[in-house]
mmCIF file of C-alpha atoms in Angstrom:
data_model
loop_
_atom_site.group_PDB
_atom_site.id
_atom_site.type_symbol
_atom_site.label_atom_id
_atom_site.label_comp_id
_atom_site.label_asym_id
_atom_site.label_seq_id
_atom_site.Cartn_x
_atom_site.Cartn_y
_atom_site.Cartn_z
ATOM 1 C CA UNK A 506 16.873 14.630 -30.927
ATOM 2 C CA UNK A 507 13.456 15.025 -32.873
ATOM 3 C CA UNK A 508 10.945 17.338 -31.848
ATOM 4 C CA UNK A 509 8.701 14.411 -31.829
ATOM 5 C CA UNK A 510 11.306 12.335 -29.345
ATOM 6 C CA UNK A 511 11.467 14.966 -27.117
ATOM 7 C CA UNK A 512 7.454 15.865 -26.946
ATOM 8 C CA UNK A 513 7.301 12.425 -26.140
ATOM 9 C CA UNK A 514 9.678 11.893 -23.323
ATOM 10 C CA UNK A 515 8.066 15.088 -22.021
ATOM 11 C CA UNK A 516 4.955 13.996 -22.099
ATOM 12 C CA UNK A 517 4.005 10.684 -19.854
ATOM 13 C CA UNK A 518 1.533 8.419 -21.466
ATOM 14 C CA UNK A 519 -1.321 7.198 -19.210
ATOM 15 C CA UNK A 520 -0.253 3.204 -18.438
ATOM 16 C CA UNK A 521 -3.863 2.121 -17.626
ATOM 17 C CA UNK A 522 -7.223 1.609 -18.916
ATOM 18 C CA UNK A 523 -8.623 4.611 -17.815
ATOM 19 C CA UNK A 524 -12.144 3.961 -17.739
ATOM 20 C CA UNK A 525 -12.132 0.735 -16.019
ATOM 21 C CA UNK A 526 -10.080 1.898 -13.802
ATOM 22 C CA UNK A 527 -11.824 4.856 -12.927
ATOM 23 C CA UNK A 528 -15.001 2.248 -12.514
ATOM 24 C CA UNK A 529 -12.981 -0.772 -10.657
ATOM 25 C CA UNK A 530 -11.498 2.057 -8.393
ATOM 26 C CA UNK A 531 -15.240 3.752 -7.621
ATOM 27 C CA UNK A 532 -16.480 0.470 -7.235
ATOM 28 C CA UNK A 533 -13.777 -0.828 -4.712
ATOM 29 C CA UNK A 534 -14.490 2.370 -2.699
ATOM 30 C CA UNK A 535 -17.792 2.123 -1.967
ATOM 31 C CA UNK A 536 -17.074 -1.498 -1.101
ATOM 32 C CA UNK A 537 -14.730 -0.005 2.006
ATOM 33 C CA UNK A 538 -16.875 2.066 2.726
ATOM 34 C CA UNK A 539 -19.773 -0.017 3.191
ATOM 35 C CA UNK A 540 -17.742 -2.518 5.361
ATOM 36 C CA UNK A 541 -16.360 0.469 7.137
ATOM 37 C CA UNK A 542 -19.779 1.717 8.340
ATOM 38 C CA UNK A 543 -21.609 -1.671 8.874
ATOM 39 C CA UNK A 544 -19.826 -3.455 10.965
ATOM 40 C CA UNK A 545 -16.009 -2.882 11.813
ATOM 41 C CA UNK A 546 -15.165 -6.750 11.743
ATOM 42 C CA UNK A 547 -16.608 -6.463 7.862
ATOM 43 C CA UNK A 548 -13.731 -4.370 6.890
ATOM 44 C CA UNK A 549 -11.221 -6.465 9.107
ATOM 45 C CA UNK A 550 -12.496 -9.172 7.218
ATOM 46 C CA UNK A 551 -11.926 -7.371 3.975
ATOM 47 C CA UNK A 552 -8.622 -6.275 4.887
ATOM 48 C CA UNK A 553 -7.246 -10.116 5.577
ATOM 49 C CA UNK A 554 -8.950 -11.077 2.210
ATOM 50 C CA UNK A 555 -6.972 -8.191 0.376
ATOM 51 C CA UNK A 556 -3.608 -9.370 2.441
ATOM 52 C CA UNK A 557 -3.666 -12.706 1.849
ATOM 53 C CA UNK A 558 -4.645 -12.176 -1.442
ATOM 54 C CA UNK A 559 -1.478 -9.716 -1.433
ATOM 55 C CA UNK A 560 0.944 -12.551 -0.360
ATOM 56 C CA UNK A 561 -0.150 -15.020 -2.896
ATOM 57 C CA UNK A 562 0.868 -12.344 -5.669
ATOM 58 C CA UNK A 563 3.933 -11.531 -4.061
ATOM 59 C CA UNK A 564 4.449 -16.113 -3.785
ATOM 60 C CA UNK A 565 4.040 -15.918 -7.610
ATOM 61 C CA UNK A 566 5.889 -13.311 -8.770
ATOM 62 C CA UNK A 567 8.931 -14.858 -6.407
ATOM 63 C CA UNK A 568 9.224 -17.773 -8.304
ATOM 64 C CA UNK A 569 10.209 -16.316 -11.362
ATOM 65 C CA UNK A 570 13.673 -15.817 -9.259
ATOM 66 C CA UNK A 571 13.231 -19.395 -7.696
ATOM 67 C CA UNK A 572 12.435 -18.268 -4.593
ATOM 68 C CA UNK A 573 9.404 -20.015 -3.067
ATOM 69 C CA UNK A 574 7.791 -18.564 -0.260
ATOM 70 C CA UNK A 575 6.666 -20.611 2.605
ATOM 71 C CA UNK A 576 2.661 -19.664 1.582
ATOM 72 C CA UNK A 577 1.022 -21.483 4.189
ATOM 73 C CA UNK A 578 2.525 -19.937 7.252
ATOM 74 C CA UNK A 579 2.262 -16.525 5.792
ATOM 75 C CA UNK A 580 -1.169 -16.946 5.438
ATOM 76 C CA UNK A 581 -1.865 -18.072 8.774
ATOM 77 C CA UNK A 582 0.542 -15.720 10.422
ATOM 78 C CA UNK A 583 -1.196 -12.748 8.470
ATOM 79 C CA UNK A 584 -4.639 -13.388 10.000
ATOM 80 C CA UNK A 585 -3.111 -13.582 13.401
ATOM 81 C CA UNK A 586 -1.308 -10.449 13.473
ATOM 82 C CA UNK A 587 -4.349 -8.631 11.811
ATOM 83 C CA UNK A 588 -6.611 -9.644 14.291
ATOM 84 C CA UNK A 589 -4.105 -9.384 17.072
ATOM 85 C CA UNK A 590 -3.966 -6.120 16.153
ATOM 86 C CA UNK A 591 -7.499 -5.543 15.795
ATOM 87 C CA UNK A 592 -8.329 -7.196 18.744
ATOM 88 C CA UNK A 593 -5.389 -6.605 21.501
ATOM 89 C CA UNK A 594 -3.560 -3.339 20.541
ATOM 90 C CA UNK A 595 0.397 -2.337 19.591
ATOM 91 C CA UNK A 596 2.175 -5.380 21.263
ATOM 92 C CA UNK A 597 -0.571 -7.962 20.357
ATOM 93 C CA UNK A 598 0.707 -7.013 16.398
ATOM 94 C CA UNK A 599 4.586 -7.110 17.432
ATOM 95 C CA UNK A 600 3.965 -9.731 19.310
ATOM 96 C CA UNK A 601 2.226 -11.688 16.155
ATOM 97 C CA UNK A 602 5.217 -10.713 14.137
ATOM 98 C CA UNK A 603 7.828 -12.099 15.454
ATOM 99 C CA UNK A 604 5.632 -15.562 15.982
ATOM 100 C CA UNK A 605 4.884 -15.390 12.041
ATOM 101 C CA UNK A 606 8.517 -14.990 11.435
ATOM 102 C CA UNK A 607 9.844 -17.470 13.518
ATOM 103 C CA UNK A 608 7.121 -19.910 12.094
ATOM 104 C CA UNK A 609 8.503 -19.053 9.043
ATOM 105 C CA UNK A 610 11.890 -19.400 9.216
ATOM 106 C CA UNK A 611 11.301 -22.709 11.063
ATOM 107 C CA UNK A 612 8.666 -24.027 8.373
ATOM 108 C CA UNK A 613 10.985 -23.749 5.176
ATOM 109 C CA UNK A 614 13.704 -24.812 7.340
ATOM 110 C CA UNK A 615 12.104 -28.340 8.215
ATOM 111 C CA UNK A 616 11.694 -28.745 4.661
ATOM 112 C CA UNK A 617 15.278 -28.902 3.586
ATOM 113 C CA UNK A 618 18.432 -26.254 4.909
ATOM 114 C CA UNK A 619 21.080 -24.548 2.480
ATOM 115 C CA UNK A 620 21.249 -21.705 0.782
ATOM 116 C CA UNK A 621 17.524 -22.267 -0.687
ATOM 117 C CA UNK A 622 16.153 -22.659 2.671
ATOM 118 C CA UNK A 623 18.075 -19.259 3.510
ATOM 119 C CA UNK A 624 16.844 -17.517 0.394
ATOM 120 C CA UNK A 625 13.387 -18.569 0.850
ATOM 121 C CA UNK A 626 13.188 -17.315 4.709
ATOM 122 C CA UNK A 627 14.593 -14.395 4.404
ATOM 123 C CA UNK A 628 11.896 -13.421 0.884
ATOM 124 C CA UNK A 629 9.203 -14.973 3.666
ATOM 125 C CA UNK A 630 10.988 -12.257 6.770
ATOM 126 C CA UNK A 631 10.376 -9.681 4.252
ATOM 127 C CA UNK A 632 6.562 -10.522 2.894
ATOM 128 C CA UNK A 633 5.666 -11.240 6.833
ATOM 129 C CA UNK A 634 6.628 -7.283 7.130
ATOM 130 C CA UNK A 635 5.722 -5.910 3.748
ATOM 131 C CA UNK A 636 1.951 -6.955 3.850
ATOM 132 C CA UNK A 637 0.590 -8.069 7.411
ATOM 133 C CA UNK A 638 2.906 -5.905 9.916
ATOM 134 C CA UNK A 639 2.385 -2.931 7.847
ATOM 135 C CA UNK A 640 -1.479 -3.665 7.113
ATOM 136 C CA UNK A 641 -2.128 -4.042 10.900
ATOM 137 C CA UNK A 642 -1.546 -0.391 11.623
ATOM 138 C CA UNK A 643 -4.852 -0.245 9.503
ATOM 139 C CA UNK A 644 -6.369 -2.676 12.311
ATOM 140 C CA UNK A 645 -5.019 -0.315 14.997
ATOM 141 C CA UNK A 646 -6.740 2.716 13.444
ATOM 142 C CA UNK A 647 -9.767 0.419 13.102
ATOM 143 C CA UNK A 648 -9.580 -0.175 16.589
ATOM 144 C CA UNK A 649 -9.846 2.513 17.720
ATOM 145 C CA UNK A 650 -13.826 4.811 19.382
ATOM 146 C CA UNK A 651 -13.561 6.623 16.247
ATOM 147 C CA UNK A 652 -11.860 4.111 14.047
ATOM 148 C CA UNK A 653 -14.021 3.716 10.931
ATOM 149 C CA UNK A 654 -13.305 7.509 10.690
ATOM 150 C CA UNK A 655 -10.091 7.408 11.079
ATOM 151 C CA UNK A 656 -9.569 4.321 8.441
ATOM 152 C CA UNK A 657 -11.706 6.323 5.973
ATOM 153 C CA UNK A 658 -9.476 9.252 6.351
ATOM 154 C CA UNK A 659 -6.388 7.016 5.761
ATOM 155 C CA UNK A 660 -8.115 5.551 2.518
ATOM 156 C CA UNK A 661 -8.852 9.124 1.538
ATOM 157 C CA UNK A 662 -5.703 10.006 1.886
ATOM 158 C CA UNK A 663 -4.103 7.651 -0.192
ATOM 159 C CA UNK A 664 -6.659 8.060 -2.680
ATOM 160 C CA UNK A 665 -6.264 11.820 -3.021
ATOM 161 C CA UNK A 666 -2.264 11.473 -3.155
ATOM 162 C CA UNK A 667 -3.021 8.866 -6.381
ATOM 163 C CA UNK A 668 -5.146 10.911 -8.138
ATOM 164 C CA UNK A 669 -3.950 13.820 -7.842
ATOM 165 C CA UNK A 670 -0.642 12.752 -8.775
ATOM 166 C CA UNK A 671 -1.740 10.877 -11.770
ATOM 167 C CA UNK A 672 -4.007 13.793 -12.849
ATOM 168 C CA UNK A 673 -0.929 16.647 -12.533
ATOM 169 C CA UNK A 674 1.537 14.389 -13.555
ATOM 170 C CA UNK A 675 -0.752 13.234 -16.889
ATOM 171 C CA UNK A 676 -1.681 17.305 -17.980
ATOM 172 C CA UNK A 677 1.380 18.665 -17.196
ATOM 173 C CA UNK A 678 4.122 16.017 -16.090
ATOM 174 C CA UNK A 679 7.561 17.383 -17.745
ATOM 175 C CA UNK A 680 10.556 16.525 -14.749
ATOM 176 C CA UNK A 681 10.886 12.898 -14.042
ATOM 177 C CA UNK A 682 11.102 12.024 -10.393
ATOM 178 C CA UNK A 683 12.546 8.714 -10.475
ATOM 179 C CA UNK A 684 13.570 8.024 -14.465
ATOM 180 C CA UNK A 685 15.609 4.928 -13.544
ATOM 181 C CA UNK A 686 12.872 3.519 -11.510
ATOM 182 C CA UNK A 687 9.411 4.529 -12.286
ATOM 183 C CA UNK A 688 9.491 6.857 -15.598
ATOM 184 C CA UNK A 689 5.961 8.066 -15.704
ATOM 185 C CA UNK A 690 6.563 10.141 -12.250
ATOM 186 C CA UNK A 691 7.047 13.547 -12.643
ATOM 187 C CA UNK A 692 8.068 16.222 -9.699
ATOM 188 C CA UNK A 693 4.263 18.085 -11.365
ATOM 189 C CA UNK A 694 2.729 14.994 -10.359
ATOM 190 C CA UNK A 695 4.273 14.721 -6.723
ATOM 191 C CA UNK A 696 3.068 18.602 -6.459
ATOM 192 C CA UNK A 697 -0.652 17.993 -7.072
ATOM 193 C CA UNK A 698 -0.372 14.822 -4.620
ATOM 194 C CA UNK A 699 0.635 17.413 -2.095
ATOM 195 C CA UNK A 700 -2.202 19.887 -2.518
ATOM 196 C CA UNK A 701 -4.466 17.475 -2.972
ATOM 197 C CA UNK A 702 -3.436 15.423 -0.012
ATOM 198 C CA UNK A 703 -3.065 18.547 2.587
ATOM 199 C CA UNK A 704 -6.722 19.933 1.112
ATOM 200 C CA UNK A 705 -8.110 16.202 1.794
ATOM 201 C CA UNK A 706 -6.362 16.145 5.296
ATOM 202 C CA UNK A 707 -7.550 19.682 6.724
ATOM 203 C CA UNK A 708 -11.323 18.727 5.326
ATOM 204 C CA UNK A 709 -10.986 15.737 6.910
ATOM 205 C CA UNK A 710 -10.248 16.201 10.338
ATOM 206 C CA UNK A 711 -12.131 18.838 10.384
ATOM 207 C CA UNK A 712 -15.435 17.114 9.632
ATOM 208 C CA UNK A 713 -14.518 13.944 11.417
ATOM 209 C CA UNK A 714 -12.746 15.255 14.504
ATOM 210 C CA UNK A 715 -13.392 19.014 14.314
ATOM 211 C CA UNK A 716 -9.450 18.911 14.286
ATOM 212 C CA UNK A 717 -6.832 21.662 13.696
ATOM 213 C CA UNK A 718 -6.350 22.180 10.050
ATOM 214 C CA UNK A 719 -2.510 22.146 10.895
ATOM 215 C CA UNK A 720 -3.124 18.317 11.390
ATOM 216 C CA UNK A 721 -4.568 17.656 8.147
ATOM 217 C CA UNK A 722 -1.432 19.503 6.738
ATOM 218 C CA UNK A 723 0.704 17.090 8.196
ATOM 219 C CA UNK A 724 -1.315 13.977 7.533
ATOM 220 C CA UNK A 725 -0.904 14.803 3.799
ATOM 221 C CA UNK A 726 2.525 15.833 3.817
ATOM 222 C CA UNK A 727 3.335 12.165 5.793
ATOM 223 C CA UNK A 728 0.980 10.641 3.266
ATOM 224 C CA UNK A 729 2.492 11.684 0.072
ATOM 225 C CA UNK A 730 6.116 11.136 1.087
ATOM 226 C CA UNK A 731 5.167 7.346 2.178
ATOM 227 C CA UNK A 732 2.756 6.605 -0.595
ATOM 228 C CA UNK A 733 5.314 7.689 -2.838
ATOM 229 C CA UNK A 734 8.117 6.101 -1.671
ATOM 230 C CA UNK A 735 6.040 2.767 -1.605
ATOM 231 C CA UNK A 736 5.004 3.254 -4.840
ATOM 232 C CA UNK A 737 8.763 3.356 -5.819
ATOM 233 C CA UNK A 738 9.994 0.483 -3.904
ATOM 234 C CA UNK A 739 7.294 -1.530 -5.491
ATOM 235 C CA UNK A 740 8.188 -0.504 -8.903
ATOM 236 C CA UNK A 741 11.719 -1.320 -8.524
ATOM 237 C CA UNK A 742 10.605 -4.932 -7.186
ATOM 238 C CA UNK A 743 8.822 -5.527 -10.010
ATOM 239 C CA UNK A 744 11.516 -4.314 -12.436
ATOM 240 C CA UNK A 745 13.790 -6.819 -10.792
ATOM 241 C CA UNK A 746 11.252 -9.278 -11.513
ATOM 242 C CA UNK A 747 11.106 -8.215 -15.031
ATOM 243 C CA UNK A 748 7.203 -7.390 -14.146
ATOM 244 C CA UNK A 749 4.728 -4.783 -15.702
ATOM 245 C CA UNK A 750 2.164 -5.468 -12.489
ATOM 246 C CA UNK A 751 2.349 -8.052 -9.603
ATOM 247 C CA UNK A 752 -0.888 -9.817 -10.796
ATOM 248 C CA UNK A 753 -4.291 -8.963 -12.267
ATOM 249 C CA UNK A 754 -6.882 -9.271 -10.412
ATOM 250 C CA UNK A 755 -7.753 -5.985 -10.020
ATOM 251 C CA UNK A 756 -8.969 -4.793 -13.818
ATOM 252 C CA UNK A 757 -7.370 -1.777 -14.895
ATOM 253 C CA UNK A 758 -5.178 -1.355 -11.616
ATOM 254 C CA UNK A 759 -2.843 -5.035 -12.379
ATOM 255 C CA UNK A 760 -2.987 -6.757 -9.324
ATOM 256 C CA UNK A 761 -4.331 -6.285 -5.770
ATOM 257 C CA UNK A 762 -0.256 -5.788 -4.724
ATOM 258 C CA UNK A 763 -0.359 -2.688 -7.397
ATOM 259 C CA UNK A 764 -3.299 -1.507 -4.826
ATOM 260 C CA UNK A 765 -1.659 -1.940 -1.359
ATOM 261 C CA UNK A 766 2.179 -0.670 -2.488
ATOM 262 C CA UNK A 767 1.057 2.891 -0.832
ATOM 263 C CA UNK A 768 -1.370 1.738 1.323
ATOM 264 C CA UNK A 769 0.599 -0.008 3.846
ATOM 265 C CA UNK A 770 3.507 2.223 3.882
ATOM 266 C CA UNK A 771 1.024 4.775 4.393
ATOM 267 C CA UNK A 772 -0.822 3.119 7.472
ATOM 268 C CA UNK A 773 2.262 3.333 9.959
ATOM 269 C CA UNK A 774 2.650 7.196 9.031
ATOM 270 C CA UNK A 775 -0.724 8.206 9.645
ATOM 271 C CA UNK A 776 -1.487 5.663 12.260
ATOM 272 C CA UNK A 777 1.232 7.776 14.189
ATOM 273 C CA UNK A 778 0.461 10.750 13.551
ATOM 274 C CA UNK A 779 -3.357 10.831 14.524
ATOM 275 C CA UNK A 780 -2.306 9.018 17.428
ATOM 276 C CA UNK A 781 0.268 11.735 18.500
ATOM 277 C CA UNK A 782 -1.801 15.003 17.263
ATOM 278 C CA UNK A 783 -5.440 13.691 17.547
ATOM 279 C CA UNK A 784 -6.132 11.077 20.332
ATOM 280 C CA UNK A 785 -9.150 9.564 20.325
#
């Protein structure tokens, strides 16, 4: 192998438009964070907007397998369990879960049975899950005294394990993680999402909760490991789908899916842990 070949499967090449991103990102921030400290029903608001919007990428990029999700239920079914779990608590989301499901299932049944109807429930099962149960452990963090800190930690969180990831892994990235499934990650990369994660986490609860630093160690830890691995599961989705991103809507980022792939992965993980090692 050339010396040129090798430099350049050692060296990962940035896959976005760095500036925009770097401004759509900024700008998408301070968006959360003004809903966040307004009014928490702005950023519950926000969040079904994002979801739904989620589930309408996820529709089209199913249909280049012929599978058709049942939209319409999904979409209803994702505003009830987000504001069940907003507004109700743990069982109120569950609860909505299984009802979305079931609504599913039943919806594309009634409109023909077979394998199709089969294929097309099951995809549904799955987006009911991926997006809206995940996302409303993000409503049950939001619910809570304190919540609007505790969201903005989780959004920190995720945000630090990104970027300092992307930064390591562009600068000195030379050990794929995941060749087969996501190329551009390196193990340098996953390193600076753990420092920068862990230094996020102890400053964070900290400040917000004058918590133990020990806390903030583990909320990074969790939040790399689940960020990651939804990272990966999303990039071998879309390389089934033969996809470079799930949409565009989001300039520089692909689409709003390419966003949330960490995020709601992420919200279970953290939602658990501040629950078990810093109560409200």
């Amino acid at each position: 192998m050339s010396q040129t070949a090798i430099a350049a499967t050692r060296t990962p090449r940035p896959g976005r438009d760095l500036p925009v991103a770097i401004v759509v990102g900024v700008a998408m921030l301070v968006v959360v964070v003004a809903s966040l400290f307004i009014r928490k029903e702005a950023f519950a608001v926000l969040a079904v907007v994002c979801v739904c919007a989620g589930l309408w990428e996820l529709a089209q990029a199913f249909t280049r397998r012929n599978i058709h999700l049942p939209l319409l239920p999904l979409l209803v079914g994702a505003i009830g369990i987000l504001v069940s779990a907003f507004t109700a608590g743990p069982e109120a989301l569950f609860v909505a879960f299984m009802l979305t499901v079931g609504g599913v299932v039943v919806w594309r049944v009634l409109d023909g049975s077979g394998q199709p109807a089969l294929r097309d429930a099951t995809a549904g099962a799955f987006a009911a899950a991926y997006l809206p149960f995940l996302g409303g452990f993000v409503m049950l963090l939001l619910a809570e005294p304190d919540g609007a800190k505790r969201v903005m930690l989780f959004i920190l969180l995720c945000v630090a394990s990104d970027t300092g990831g992307y930064t390591v892994g562009v600068l000195l990235g030379r050990h794929p993680l995941a060749p087969s499934v996501s190329p551009k990650k390196t193990w340098e990369g996953l390193a600076g999402s753990i420092v920068l994660a862990c230094v996020v986490g102890v400053v964070g609860v900290q400040v917000a909760f004058g918590g133990e630093p020990l806390v903030g160690v583990f909320l990074g830890l969790a939040t790399v490991v689940t960020a990651t691995l939804g990272d990966l599961a999303e990039s071998m989705l879309k390389r089934d789908l033969e996809l470079k991103d799930m949409g565009r809507l989001v300039p520089g980022h692909g689409g709003l899916l390419d966003r949330l792939d960490s995020l709601v992965l992420t919200a279970p993980a953290v939602y658990v842990v501040l629950t078990v090692l810093q109560p409200a």
